[in-house]
Amino acid sequence: MIRFLIVTMALMLSCLGVEAQETPAQKAKRMQWWKDARFGMFIHWGTYSVLEGAWNGQDRYGEWIRDSARIPIDDYNKVKDKFNPVKFNAKDWAHMAKEAGMRYVVITSKHHEGFAMFDSKYSDYDIMATPFKRDILKELSNAVRAEGLQMCWYHSIMDWHNPDYLPRRPWENRPVGDADMDRYVKFLRNQVTELLTNYGPIGLMWFDGEWESTWNHAYGQALYNLCRKLQPNVIVNNRVDVGRGGMGGLSDAGFAGDYGTPEQEVPATGIPGVDWETCMTMNDNWGYNRVDKNYKSTTQLIQLLCDIVSKGGNYLLNIGPQPNGEFPPESVQRLKEIGDWMAVNGESIYGTSPSSFKSLPWGRSTTKGNRIYLQIFDWPASGELVVPGLGNSVKKVKLLGSRQSLRAKRAGPDWVLTLPKPVGKRVPVVRIDLAGAPIIYDAPQLKYVADKFVSVAKVSMDAKNLDVHYTLDGKTPTTKSPKYTGPVTVKSSCLVKARSFHKGKPVSAVSMASFSKVDPWPMIQLRPGVKLTPGVTAKVYDGAVDALPMFEALRPESTQNIESIRLIDAKRENYSVVYSGYLEVTLDEAYEFALQSDDGSRLWIDGQLVVDNDGLHSSQVKTGVAPLAKGLHHLRVEWFNKSGGADLALRLGVAGRQLQPVAGSALFRR
Ligand code: FHN
């Protein structure tokens, strides 16, 4: 335990490194090449490729074959003896990536199997132990850079080969022996050091396999800092740490990693201010499977690229090379066809910002300064394409790949483009040059923390470049109504209405929200003589649950008095805690509470549920608002942790203002 604490403290101290010093502008500069690139090649290649997805008569496996087919490690180790990709040609691979319009290449330097696709001095389970005996990563990094692309590494934290990595596969009777996770972390860091020292400038580190309980935030943050120390300009994805929320791929604040990693899915909308990259297979497997012919069509892949980029994301499209070192022919064909499209339409992808439109019924859009690009998935039978709510004057309209300009006419808030005969190509793209930055006739977006308030509520109204007029009496806004110039303070119950205007004319629907001034929940009157002590009571319950239980039906294993709402034991698994006491607030106000937990949690104030953050999940934050009178209020927090990471934090503040951790000085117990 002492050793673990020493190692963890050392790793935590190393956490006070890079991120703390980098400014947002410096990070933006570091990530600019990646944001502009928008499109990359993922390559999953390892000894699993030799098996082509087949084992013992089953042939539906992929890169997880050792685990899925339950192959004992001694049998699996022999597979490397057949790894001899005699047709591997790094220049061919790099050229195909370039021609496909991809700007970076991410290859598995080590997948979960633990095999190093490079010459590592820290392991004899590496490429030099195969008949091939060539450093694939060295050859590929040279070829990729020669094509002007960024070389990047995928590296798995989870390792099914190294005897120090824990946990073992649940099905294998491989003794734990003197396995030592700290020793494994040192091995992992040594190989990452090789990858960021011996192969020239690396664009990004794509970590993976971070989800098992033996990996933690201290390890993750320290590994992030190691990468940035070795190559300060390297980008590191969020799977280096433990903050990722499942396949949706995004992390909560407070965890290491420069961008989110949705996998096999595209977020429903863009996420302003959040960088993310969707990784996806062409068929159903990351690693090569010889019978998996379920390839997405080229048109589907191009539409996915447009959808992702229109939302501000990057697309990392996977290839699973064959054991002979060639890409599958189906992949080669799609790369070529995507490249043909990118050669004509790449300007609508590279260096673009997300769509200016909330949604388009016929396709997607991207933005680049005073230009918008329209990527047409469904060609209008009428030959007329309606561009909804575009407020600008249109200077020029062109179909990319053709010389002719297209006719455009205004129709109320819309523009209507006359298209030529269907071009029959995949996803035609129209470019519109505007007179100024895009002005889209969206209804104002009303933003506020709570629609119930005690003293005042504040509401902001965002309509990008348009004028907004609003009313507080429920009437439809006109140009004679107050013009929005900044957050509006609401002091009595009312219906707020707002509308967008352009050049003195209404150009959007009316947005509305109802606000109610309420009486605060009364303070708790204690019986005379009742003495309070700072802190709260914590009742601890043993047992694995998947959701918060009915605690009234359970018997606590212990009751403790602690100074604040915090984790009691960050390393313990399968237990729950109920924290109870009194919270003292100093004003009659609507208070916003933010409850962060891994796993589930709930916050009750005066017996009313204010925040429900229940469920099996990684660290996530939920918020709620309660109108409270100055004085004492009952507070109860329920929390549980099943396995893996654990987290608990409670913050509060007057609604609309900065939230702060609930101070121990505001908490009391009998
Ligand atoms: O387990 C891996 C899987 O094999 C593959 O590498 C994907 C690619 O992002 N990542 C993990 C599954 O989330």
XYZ file of C-alpha atoms and ligand atoms in Angstrom:
683
model
C 0.000 0.000 0.000
C 2.842 2.363 0.911
C 4.577 1.571 -2.404
C 1.354 2.198 -4.297
C 0.946 5.543 -2.550
C 4.552 6.524 -3.311
C 4.185 5.591 -6.990
C 0.801 7.305 -7.231
C 2.112 10.445 -5.554
C 5.073 10.456 -7.966
C 2.721 10.106 -10.902
C 0.397 12.780 -9.498
C 3.351 15.125 -9.052
C 4.269 14.508 -12.645
C 0.693 15.620 -13.365
C 1.591 19.170 -12.519
C 3.171 19.274 -15.892
C 2.200 20.271 -19.334
C -1.515 21.010 -19.355
C -1.346 23.433 -16.495
C 1.038 25.634 -18.499
C -0.574 25.558 -21.974
C -2.914 28.441 -22.845
C -6.032 27.836 -24.977
C -4.318 29.715 -27.824
C -1.250 27.496 -27.576
C -3.418 24.357 -27.586
C -5.345 25.671 -30.592
C -2.066 26.209 -32.439
C -0.851 22.724 -31.553
C -4.099 21.153 -32.835
C -4.569 23.302 -35.916
C -3.070 20.811 -38.408
C -5.402 18.104 -37.066
C -8.487 20.332 -37.159
C -7.680 21.376 -40.722
C -6.961 17.764 -41.789
C -10.461 16.492 -40.958
C -9.758 13.052 -42.512
C -7.310 10.296 -41.493
C -6.509 6.633 -42.049
C -6.727 4.158 -39.177
C -4.786 0.880 -39.593
C -5.339 -2.148 -37.355
C -2.515 -4.606 -38.007
C -1.038 -7.220 -35.675
C -0.402 -10.930 -35.360
C -4.211 -11.369 -35.178
C -4.211 -10.532 -38.906
C -2.433 -13.837 -39.609
C -5.534 -15.706 -38.375
C -7.825 -13.698 -40.705
C -10.565 -13.893 -38.091
C -10.759 -17.686 -37.993
C -10.071 -20.140 -35.159
C -11.300 -23.664 -34.437
C -13.921 -23.607 -37.191
C -15.295 -20.182 -36.317
C -14.548 -17.331 -38.696
C -16.272 -14.246 -37.375
C -13.454 -12.919 -35.185
C -11.410 -9.752 -35.526
C -8.516 -8.220 -33.606
C -9.998 -9.526 -30.330
C -9.581 -13.137 -31.495
C -7.260 -14.164 -28.642
C -9.904 -13.162 -26.109
C -13.038 -13.980 -28.129
C -11.797 -17.461 -29.122
C -10.184 -17.979 -25.695
C -6.812 -18.899 -27.149
C -4.331 -19.819 -24.387
C -1.311 -17.523 -24.431
C 1.178 -20.274 -25.338
C -0.860 -21.143 -28.438
C -1.350 -17.519 -29.347
C 2.341 -16.664 -28.993
C 3.069 -19.074 -31.836
C 0.952 -17.018 -34.263
C 3.750 -14.427 -34.544
C 5.956 -17.131 -36.094
C 3.703 -16.948 -39.156
C 3.692 -13.148 -39.428
C 5.532 -12.601 -42.709
C 3.793 -9.936 -44.831
C 6.028 -10.329 -47.857
C 3.917 -7.944 -49.938
C 4.038 -5.110 -47.396
C 5.064 -1.879 -49.129
C 4.975 1.181 -46.908
C 5.172 3.536 -49.888
C 2.088 1.946 -51.447
C 0.131 2.357 -48.204
C 1.232 5.946 -47.740
C 0.428 6.802 -51.341
C -3.050 5.288 -51.100
C -3.717 7.361 -47.974
C -2.521 10.500 -49.734
C -4.538 9.825 -52.876
C -7.631 9.178 -50.786
C -7.330 12.690 -49.385
C -6.324 11.538 -45.908
C -3.948 13.863 -44.079
C -2.778 11.606 -41.212
C -2.214 7.879 -40.623
C -2.779 6.166 -37.237
C -1.418 2.593 -37.057
C -1.516 0.133 -34.160
C 1.967 0.101 -32.680
C 0.578 -2.390 -30.139
C -3.001 -3.622 -29.828
C -4.485 -5.446 -26.836
C -2.632 -8.657 -27.840
C 0.528 -6.957 -26.588
C 2.579 -7.555 -29.739
C 4.858 -4.638 -30.697
C 4.753 -3.878 -34.412
C 8.131 -2.203 -33.980
C 11.622 -3.094 -32.760
C 11.346 -2.628 -29.001
C 14.207 -3.144 -26.618
C 11.725 -3.684 -23.789
C 10.032 -6.744 -25.251
C 10.956 -9.836 -27.230
C 7.286 -10.101 -28.277
C 7.859 -7.765 -31.187
C 8.276 -7.592 -34.947
C 11.891 -8.740 -34.752
C 10.657 -12.082 -33.347
C 8.836 -12.842 -36.605
C 10.154 -14.147 -39.924
C 9.613 -10.616 -41.256
C 12.199 -8.948 -39.006
C 11.629 -5.422 -40.403
C 10.535 -2.427 -38.364
C 7.176 -1.746 -39.997
C 6.690 1.506 -38.104
C 10.064 2.816 -39.203
C 9.324 2.093 -42.875
C 5.801 3.454 -42.656
C 6.750 6.642 -40.818
C 9.332 7.453 -43.505
C 6.860 6.766 -46.331
C 3.996 8.686 -44.706
C 6.118 11.781 -44.146
C 7.444 11.547 -47.688
C 3.824 11.935 -48.830
C 3.454 15.014 -46.609
C 1.150 13.298 -44.118
C 1.363 13.060 -40.300
C 2.466 9.714 -38.791
C 0.530 8.774 -35.651
C 0.472 5.788 -33.274
C -2.398 3.816 -31.766
C -1.125 2.232 -28.544
C -3.156 -0.049 -26.277
C -2.918 0.388 -22.505
C -4.564 -2.999 -22.027
C -2.037 -5.790 -22.689
C -2.999 -9.463 -22.755
C 0.607 -10.667 -23.090
C 2.746 -8.802 -20.556
C 2.705 -10.854 -17.312
C 2.548 -7.708 -15.165
C -0.674 -6.404 -16.748
C -3.779 -7.017 -14.725
C -6.501 -8.147 -14.836
C -5.998 -11.449 -16.601
C -8.650 -12.485 -19.140
C -11.458 -13.892 -16.994
C -11.504 -17.210 -18.872
C -7.765 -17.939 -18.772
C -6.203 -19.960 -15.972
C -2.976 -18.011 -16.233
C -1.569 -17.438 -12.713
C -1.279 -13.862 -11.553
C 2.081 -14.770 -9.974
C 3.990 -11.667 -8.941
C 2.220 -9.477 -11.500
C 2.852 -5.852 -10.661
C 0.787 -3.140 -12.374
C 3.260 -0.421 -11.480
C 5.974 -2.438 -13.204
C 3.675 -2.818 -16.205
C 3.049 0.954 -16.277
C 6.822 1.471 -16.352
C 7.043 -0.952 -19.314
C 4.175 0.866 -21.051
C 5.854 4.221 -20.522
C 9.158 2.834 -21.828
C 7.580 1.633 -25.073
C 5.729 4.933 -25.502
C 9.072 6.639 -25.005
C 10.555 4.505 -27.799
C 7.632 5.410 -30.082
C 8.069 9.129 -29.417
C 11.866 9.070 -29.579
C 12.921 6.733 -32.391
C 10.493 7.533 -35.200
C 10.679 11.271 -35.777
C 7.880 13.814 -35.240
C 4.626 12.072 -34.378
C 1.314 13.820 -35.037
C -0.820 12.165 -32.385
C -0.970 9.372 -29.840
C -4.190 7.378 -30.055
C -4.415 5.481 -26.753
C -7.018 2.782 -26.230
C -7.905 -0.002 -23.764
C -8.120 2.378 -20.826
C -11.344 1.046 -19.407
C -10.199 -1.747 -17.070
C -10.148 -1.106 -13.323
C -6.362 -1.211 -13.014
C -5.919 1.965 -15.074
C -6.633 5.249 -13.309
C -6.484 9.010 -13.627
C -3.035 9.295 -12.043
C -1.539 6.883 -14.582
C -3.431 8.526 -17.418
C -2.485 12.084 -16.610
C 1.146 11.087 -16.138
C 1.167 9.249 -19.483
C -0.324 12.301 -21.185
C 2.382 14.475 -19.663
C 5.082 12.010 -20.737
C 3.924 12.239 -24.355
C 3.864 16.029 -24.271
C 7.280 16.127 -22.592
C 8.804 13.877 -25.256
C 7.144 15.709 -28.141
C 5.497 18.965 -26.922
C 3.501 19.349 -30.134
C 2.038 15.858 -30.107
C -1.749 15.573 -29.762
C -3.105 12.927 -27.375
C -6.647 11.537 -27.499
C -8.893 11.217 -24.435
C -8.463 7.448 -24.082
C -5.150 8.101 -22.331
C -7.186 8.747 -19.170
C -10.342 7.347 -17.581
C -12.790 10.144 -18.303
C -14.351 8.801 -21.488
C -18.055 8.089 -21.340
C -18.386 4.857 -23.351
C -18.645 4.663 -27.141
C -20.025 8.177 -27.281
C -16.365 8.926 -26.743
C -16.472 12.259 -24.919
C -14.898 12.985 -21.533
C -15.916 15.133 -18.608
C -13.721 18.027 -17.589
C -10.770 17.275 -15.384
C -9.415 14.334 -17.359
C -6.389 14.255 -19.663
C -6.737 14.146 -23.424
C -7.020 16.702 -26.202
C -10.094 15.414 -27.994
C -13.039 13.037 -27.759
C -13.255 9.718 -29.613
C -16.771 8.583 -30.611
C -16.463 5.089 -32.050
C -18.598 3.629 -34.852
C -21.037 6.512 -34.309
C -21.472 10.168 -35.176
C -22.738 12.608 -32.513
C -26.268 13.879 -33.270
C -25.011 17.458 -33.371
C -21.726 19.270 -33.225
C -20.455 20.213 -29.777
C -19.264 23.834 -29.837
C -15.790 24.176 -28.371
C -15.243 20.417 -28.180
C -12.800 18.666 -30.533
C -13.733 15.116 -31.494
C -12.984 12.437 -34.071
C -15.237 9.539 -35.054
C -13.316 6.336 -35.768
C -15.066 3.772 -37.945
C -14.528 0.513 -39.788
C -15.231 0.138 -43.517
C -16.840 -3.254 -42.842
C -17.589 -4.797 -39.417
C -14.078 -5.500 -38.164
C -11.050 -3.426 -37.212
C -8.620 -6.276 -37.804
C -8.696 -8.290 -41.056
C -11.460 -10.876 -41.374
C -11.456 -12.754 -44.651
C -15.218 -13.463 -44.722
C -16.378 -9.998 -43.627
C -17.608 -8.493 -46.872
C -20.054 -6.099 -45.239
C -18.302 -3.016 -46.561
C -19.992 0.381 -46.520
C -20.429 1.772 -50.029
C -18.188 4.614 -51.176
C -21.199 6.937 -51.234
C -22.017 6.004 -47.629
C -18.411 6.673 -46.596
C -18.378 10.073 -48.338
C -21.722 11.007 -46.760
C -20.338 9.993 -43.343
C -17.299 12.203 -43.941
C -19.562 15.135 -44.840
C -21.867 14.512 -41.852
C -18.950 14.361 -39.410
C -17.140 17.412 -40.769
C -20.392 19.421 -40.955
C -20.596 18.911 -37.165
C -17.002 19.978 -36.572
C -15.470 16.508 -36.199
C -12.700 14.468 -37.827
C -13.192 11.127 -39.561
C -10.681 8.331 -38.863
C -11.506 5.570 -41.346
C -10.068 2.114 -40.735
C -8.223 -0.392 -42.904
C -7.486 -3.938 -41.675
C -4.518 -5.134 -43.797
C -4.260 -8.761 -44.920
C -1.552 -11.079 -43.559
C 0.424 -10.700 -46.782
C 0.778 -6.963 -46.185
C -1.722 -5.755 -48.765
C -4.887 -3.769 -48.100
C -8.083 -5.714 -48.851
C -9.152 -5.029 -52.464
C -12.518 -3.714 -51.254
C -10.689 -1.096 -49.174
C -8.361 -0.182 -52.038
C -11.346 0.428 -54.325
C -13.081 2.668 -51.767
C -9.929 4.649 -51.055
C -9.539 5.326 -54.788
C -13.170 6.414 -55.219
C -13.093 8.613 -52.111
C -9.910 10.154 -53.478
C -11.627 10.950 -56.777
C -14.342 12.782 -54.812
C -11.841 14.591 -52.582
C -9.834 15.751 -55.600
C -12.889 17.748 -56.748
C -14.595 18.543 -53.444
C -11.854 18.470 -50.782
C -12.079 22.249 -50.307
C -15.500 21.614 -48.694
C -13.750 19.393 -46.109
C -10.259 20.694 -45.308
C -9.973 23.624 -42.920
C -13.728 24.112 -42.714
C -15.881 25.100 -39.757
C -19.161 23.395 -38.916
C -22.366 23.999 -40.814
C -24.017 27.385 -40.334
C -27.424 25.679 -40.541
C -29.107 23.728 -37.765
C -30.159 21.067 -40.301
C -30.724 20.645 -44.045
C -33.279 18.165 -45.420
C -31.253 17.277 -48.513
C -27.662 17.051 -47.262
C -24.929 18.715 -45.205
C -23.017 21.966 -45.209
C -19.644 23.285 -44.129
C -18.358 26.825 -43.742
C -15.120 28.569 -44.686
C -15.110 32.338 -44.040
C -17.622 33.980 -46.374
C -18.198 30.717 -48.238
C -20.629 27.936 -47.504
C -20.503 24.512 -49.137
C -23.621 22.428 -49.723
C -23.002 18.667 -49.941
C -26.060 17.259 -51.686
C -27.122 13.775 -50.635
C -30.606 13.961 -52.223
C -30.684 15.735 -55.579
C -34.015 17.638 -55.946
C -36.169 16.159 -58.700
C -37.369 19.698 -59.482
C -33.817 20.812 -60.132
C -34.340 23.580 -57.561
C -32.394 23.447 -54.292
C -33.880 25.474 -51.416
C -31.279 26.952 -49.057
C -33.401 27.773 -45.960
C -33.069 30.980 -43.948
C -29.938 32.327 -45.636
C -29.899 36.026 -44.904
C -26.917 37.072 -46.957
C -26.741 38.456 -50.450
C -25.320 35.749 -52.687
C -22.362 36.788 -54.846
C -21.596 33.605 -56.775
C -22.806 29.994 -56.879
C -20.802 27.148 -58.417
C -21.049 23.376 -58.662
C -17.559 22.136 -57.767
C -15.925 20.356 -60.665
C -17.786 22.335 -63.309
C -17.086 25.762 -64.806
C -20.634 27.019 -64.929
C -22.132 29.358 -62.338
C -25.594 28.493 -61.080
C -28.612 30.804 -60.980
C -29.889 31.816 -57.527
C -32.991 33.770 -56.574
C -34.314 34.927 -53.230
C -37.654 33.548 -52.065
C -38.567 35.270 -48.751
C -36.098 34.104 -46.085
C -34.686 31.460 -48.460
C -32.533 31.246 -51.542
C -33.451 28.891 -54.406
C -30.638 27.528 -56.598
C -31.297 26.212 -60.078
C -29.232 23.070 -60.544
C -28.126 21.561 -63.835
C -29.263 18.108 -64.890
C -28.369 15.549 -62.177
C -24.653 14.958 -62.492
C -25.013 11.346 -61.373
C -21.838 11.677 -59.262
C -21.474 10.867 -55.601
C -22.473 13.747 -53.316
C -22.214 16.803 -55.611
C -21.050 19.955 -53.810
C -22.250 23.529 -54.404
C -20.117 26.461 -53.284
C -21.804 29.774 -52.444
C -19.778 32.976 -52.095
C -21.586 35.323 -49.717
C -21.389 39.050 -49.213
C -20.032 38.730 -45.668
C -20.052 36.085 -42.940
C -23.014 33.677 -43.106
C -26.271 35.099 -41.711
C -28.738 32.300 -41.023
C -32.309 33.105 -40.075
C -32.445 30.900 -37.002
C -34.887 31.697 -34.242
C -33.035 33.061 -31.193
C -31.706 30.395 -28.822
C -32.838 31.257 -25.284
C -30.308 30.225 -22.602
C -30.924 30.301 -18.842
C -30.040 28.218 -15.807
C -33.543 27.892 -14.339
C -37.060 29.027 -15.215
C -38.024 29.228 -11.527
C -36.413 31.966 -9.488
C -36.592 33.653 -6.108
C -35.197 37.120 -6.788
C -34.272 37.425 -10.492
C -33.593 35.209 -13.490
C -31.281 36.005 -16.381
C -31.887 34.907 -19.957
C -29.549 35.295 -22.940
C -30.731 35.249 -26.561
C -28.375 34.065 -29.292
C -29.153 34.502 -33.000
C -25.609 34.726 -34.394
C -25.430 37.753 -36.723
C -29.112 38.773 -36.588
C -30.931 41.447 -34.551
C -33.155 40.099 -31.792
C -36.202 41.899 -30.401
C -38.046 40.514 -27.400
C -41.058 41.025 -25.133
C -41.758 40.087 -21.502
C -45.531 40.392 -21.779
C -46.169 37.479 -24.081
C -46.756 39.663 -27.159
C -45.079 38.808 -30.485
C -41.918 40.922 -30.798
C -41.738 43.638 -33.442
C -38.980 46.088 -34.320
C -40.627 48.382 -31.771
C -39.995 45.813 -29.006
C -36.772 46.077 -26.945
C -33.689 45.076 -28.927
C -31.490 42.440 -27.299
C -28.088 43.787 -26.308
C -27.122 41.358 -23.509
C -28.566 39.039 -20.825
C -32.075 40.162 -19.846
C -33.018 40.240 -16.140
C -36.472 38.899 -15.348
C -37.902 40.095 -12.007
C -41.437 38.732 -12.071
C -43.217 35.732 -13.535
C -43.623 36.197 -17.288
C -43.546 34.701 -20.751
C -40.435 35.786 -22.670
C -40.727 35.895 -26.452
C -37.867 36.605 -28.888
C -37.594 36.801 -32.655
C -34.785 37.318 -35.199
C -34.816 40.345 -37.479
C -32.699 41.226 -40.522
C -32.715 44.647 -42.183
C -35.787 45.570 -40.114
C -37.843 42.518 -41.119
C -38.772 39.498 -38.971
C -36.983 36.464 -40.427
C -37.543 33.636 -37.951
C -40.094 31.911 -35.802
C -40.658 33.199 -32.247
C -38.729 31.548 -29.416
C -40.395 31.597 -26.010
C -39.837 30.534 -22.401
C -41.973 30.922 -19.287
C -40.362 32.139 -16.035
C -41.918 31.822 -12.562
C -41.018 33.772 -9.426
C -41.438 31.299 -6.547
C -41.280 31.350 -2.751
C -38.129 29.690 -1.424
C -38.397 26.435 0.465
C -38.570 27.459 4.155
C -35.535 26.961 6.357
C -35.535 24.105 8.897
C -36.550 25.240 12.377
C -34.578 23.163 14.890
C -36.133 22.351 18.259
C -34.670 24.517 21.060
C -31.505 23.076 22.521
C -30.600 20.978 19.449
C -26.830 21.268 18.966
C -25.251 20.984 15.525
C -21.695 19.890 14.699
C -19.816 20.750 11.495
C -19.795 17.966 8.909
C -22.168 15.258 7.733
C -23.019 11.681 8.646
C -21.999 8.953 6.172
C -23.673 5.547 6.284
C -21.686 2.907 4.364
C -23.348 -0.078 2.703
C -21.504 -3.079 1.265
C -22.601 -4.858 -1.926
C -22.558 -4.564 -5.720
C -25.467 -2.664 -7.263
C -26.184 -1.354 -10.754
C -28.311 1.532 -9.489
C -29.017 3.291 -6.205
C -30.846 0.846 -3.923
C -33.720 1.452 -1.490
C -31.429 2.243 1.407
C -34.280 2.135 3.913
C -34.403 -1.627 3.369
C -30.665 -2.086 3.999
C -28.517 -2.205 7.112
C -25.350 -0.044 6.927
C -22.044 -1.753 7.687
C -20.836 1.440 9.412
C -21.729 5.049 10.190
C -19.026 7.695 10.022
C -18.840 11.454 10.631
C -16.906 13.280 7.916
C -16.194 16.892 7.181
C -17.708 17.160 3.689
C -19.372 15.342 0.820
C -16.403 13.365 -0.523
C -15.252 9.878 -1.458
C -14.666 7.760 1.627
C -12.474 5.156 -0.112
C -11.451 5.824 -3.729
C -10.044 2.341 -4.213
C -12.951 0.348 -2.797
C -15.451 -1.243 -5.180
C -19.004 -2.517 -4.738
C -20.182 -0.202 -1.984
C -22.636 2.657 -1.436
C -22.804 5.636 0.884
C -25.637 7.878 2.116
C -24.454 11.286 3.281
C -26.916 13.295 5.376
C -26.966 16.500 7.360
C -27.889 20.153 7.026
C -26.789 22.712 4.447
C -26.701 26.357 5.454
C -27.353 28.957 2.732
C -26.906 32.652 3.307
C -29.476 34.178 0.898
C -33.079 33.649 -0.184
C -32.168 32.484 -3.672
C -32.502 29.831 -6.374
C -29.421 27.666 -5.943
C -27.892 25.548 -8.690
C -26.312 22.239 -7.611
C -23.820 20.214 -9.706
C -23.415 16.588 -8.637
C -20.467 14.724 -10.220
C -20.115 11.004 -9.664
C -18.862 7.622 -10.873
C -21.021 5.612 -10.563
C -24.557 6.795 -9.740
C -25.723 9.448 -7.279
C -28.708 11.532 -6.222
C -29.112 14.792 -4.294
C -32.160 15.477 -2.095
C -32.821 18.835 -0.412
C -35.605 19.004 2.207
C -36.766 15.612 0.956
C -37.139 16.742 -2.662
C -35.056 15.186 -5.455
C -32.952 18.014 -6.908
C -30.317 16.111 -8.968
C -30.669 12.599 -10.352
C -27.320 11.276 -11.588
C -28.073 7.618 -10.948
C -26.823 4.715 -13.072
C -23.705 2.796 -13.996
C -21.484 5.379 -15.669
C -18.055 6.902 -15.688
C -17.595 10.274 -14.045
C -20.368 12.598 -15.194
C -22.049 15.738 -13.912
C -25.779 16.439 -13.590
C -27.262 19.701 -12.296
C -30.472 20.896 -10.665
C -31.953 24.017 -9.048
C -33.698 24.474 -5.686
C -35.202 27.759 -4.369
C -34.043 27.999 -0.734
C -34.691 30.454 2.059
C -31.693 31.708 4.019
C -30.806 29.213 6.765
C -30.610 25.427 7.224
C -31.987 22.810 4.848
C -31.911 19.017 4.976
C -29.285 17.628 2.617
C -28.949 13.971 1.530
C -26.586 12.568 -1.085
C -26.877 8.924 -2.185
C -23.925 7.426 -4.084
C -22.629 4.038 -5.230
C -19.549 2.609 -6.915
C -19.598 -0.759 -8.631
C -16.145 -1.353 -10.198
C -13.562 0.749 -11.997
C -13.059 4.420 -11.292
C -14.884 6.245 -8.509
C -15.767 9.889 -8.185
C -17.977 12.186 -6.104
C -18.162 15.962 -5.910
C -20.920 18.429 -5.051
C -20.829 22.084 -6.059
C -23.368 24.860 -5.619
C -23.934 28.535 -6.329
C -26.688 31.062 -6.864
C -28.283 30.065 -10.167
C -26.496 31.723 -13.055
C -23.331 32.415 -11.086
C -20.065 30.455 -10.636
C -20.482 27.176 -8.751
C -18.124 26.337 -5.898
C -17.501 23.075 -3.979
C -19.862 22.840 -1.004
C -17.677 24.044 1.875
C -17.479 21.956 5.012
C -18.289 25.158 6.911
C -21.786 25.121 5.349
C -22.495 21.541 6.399
C -23.778 20.418 9.789
C -24.989 17.274 11.506
C -26.741 16.593 14.739
O -11.030 -2.821 -28.257
C -10.675 -1.844 -29.232
C -10.973 -2.339 -30.612
O -10.272 -3.508 -30.872
C -10.564 -1.240 -31.613
O -9.171 -1.000 -31.512
C -11.351 0.023 -31.306
C -10.918 1.125 -32.241
O -11.192 2.339 -31.671
N -11.086 0.441 -29.922
C -11.404 -0.538 -28.920
C -12.889 -0.739 -28.755
O -13.452 0.481 -28.280
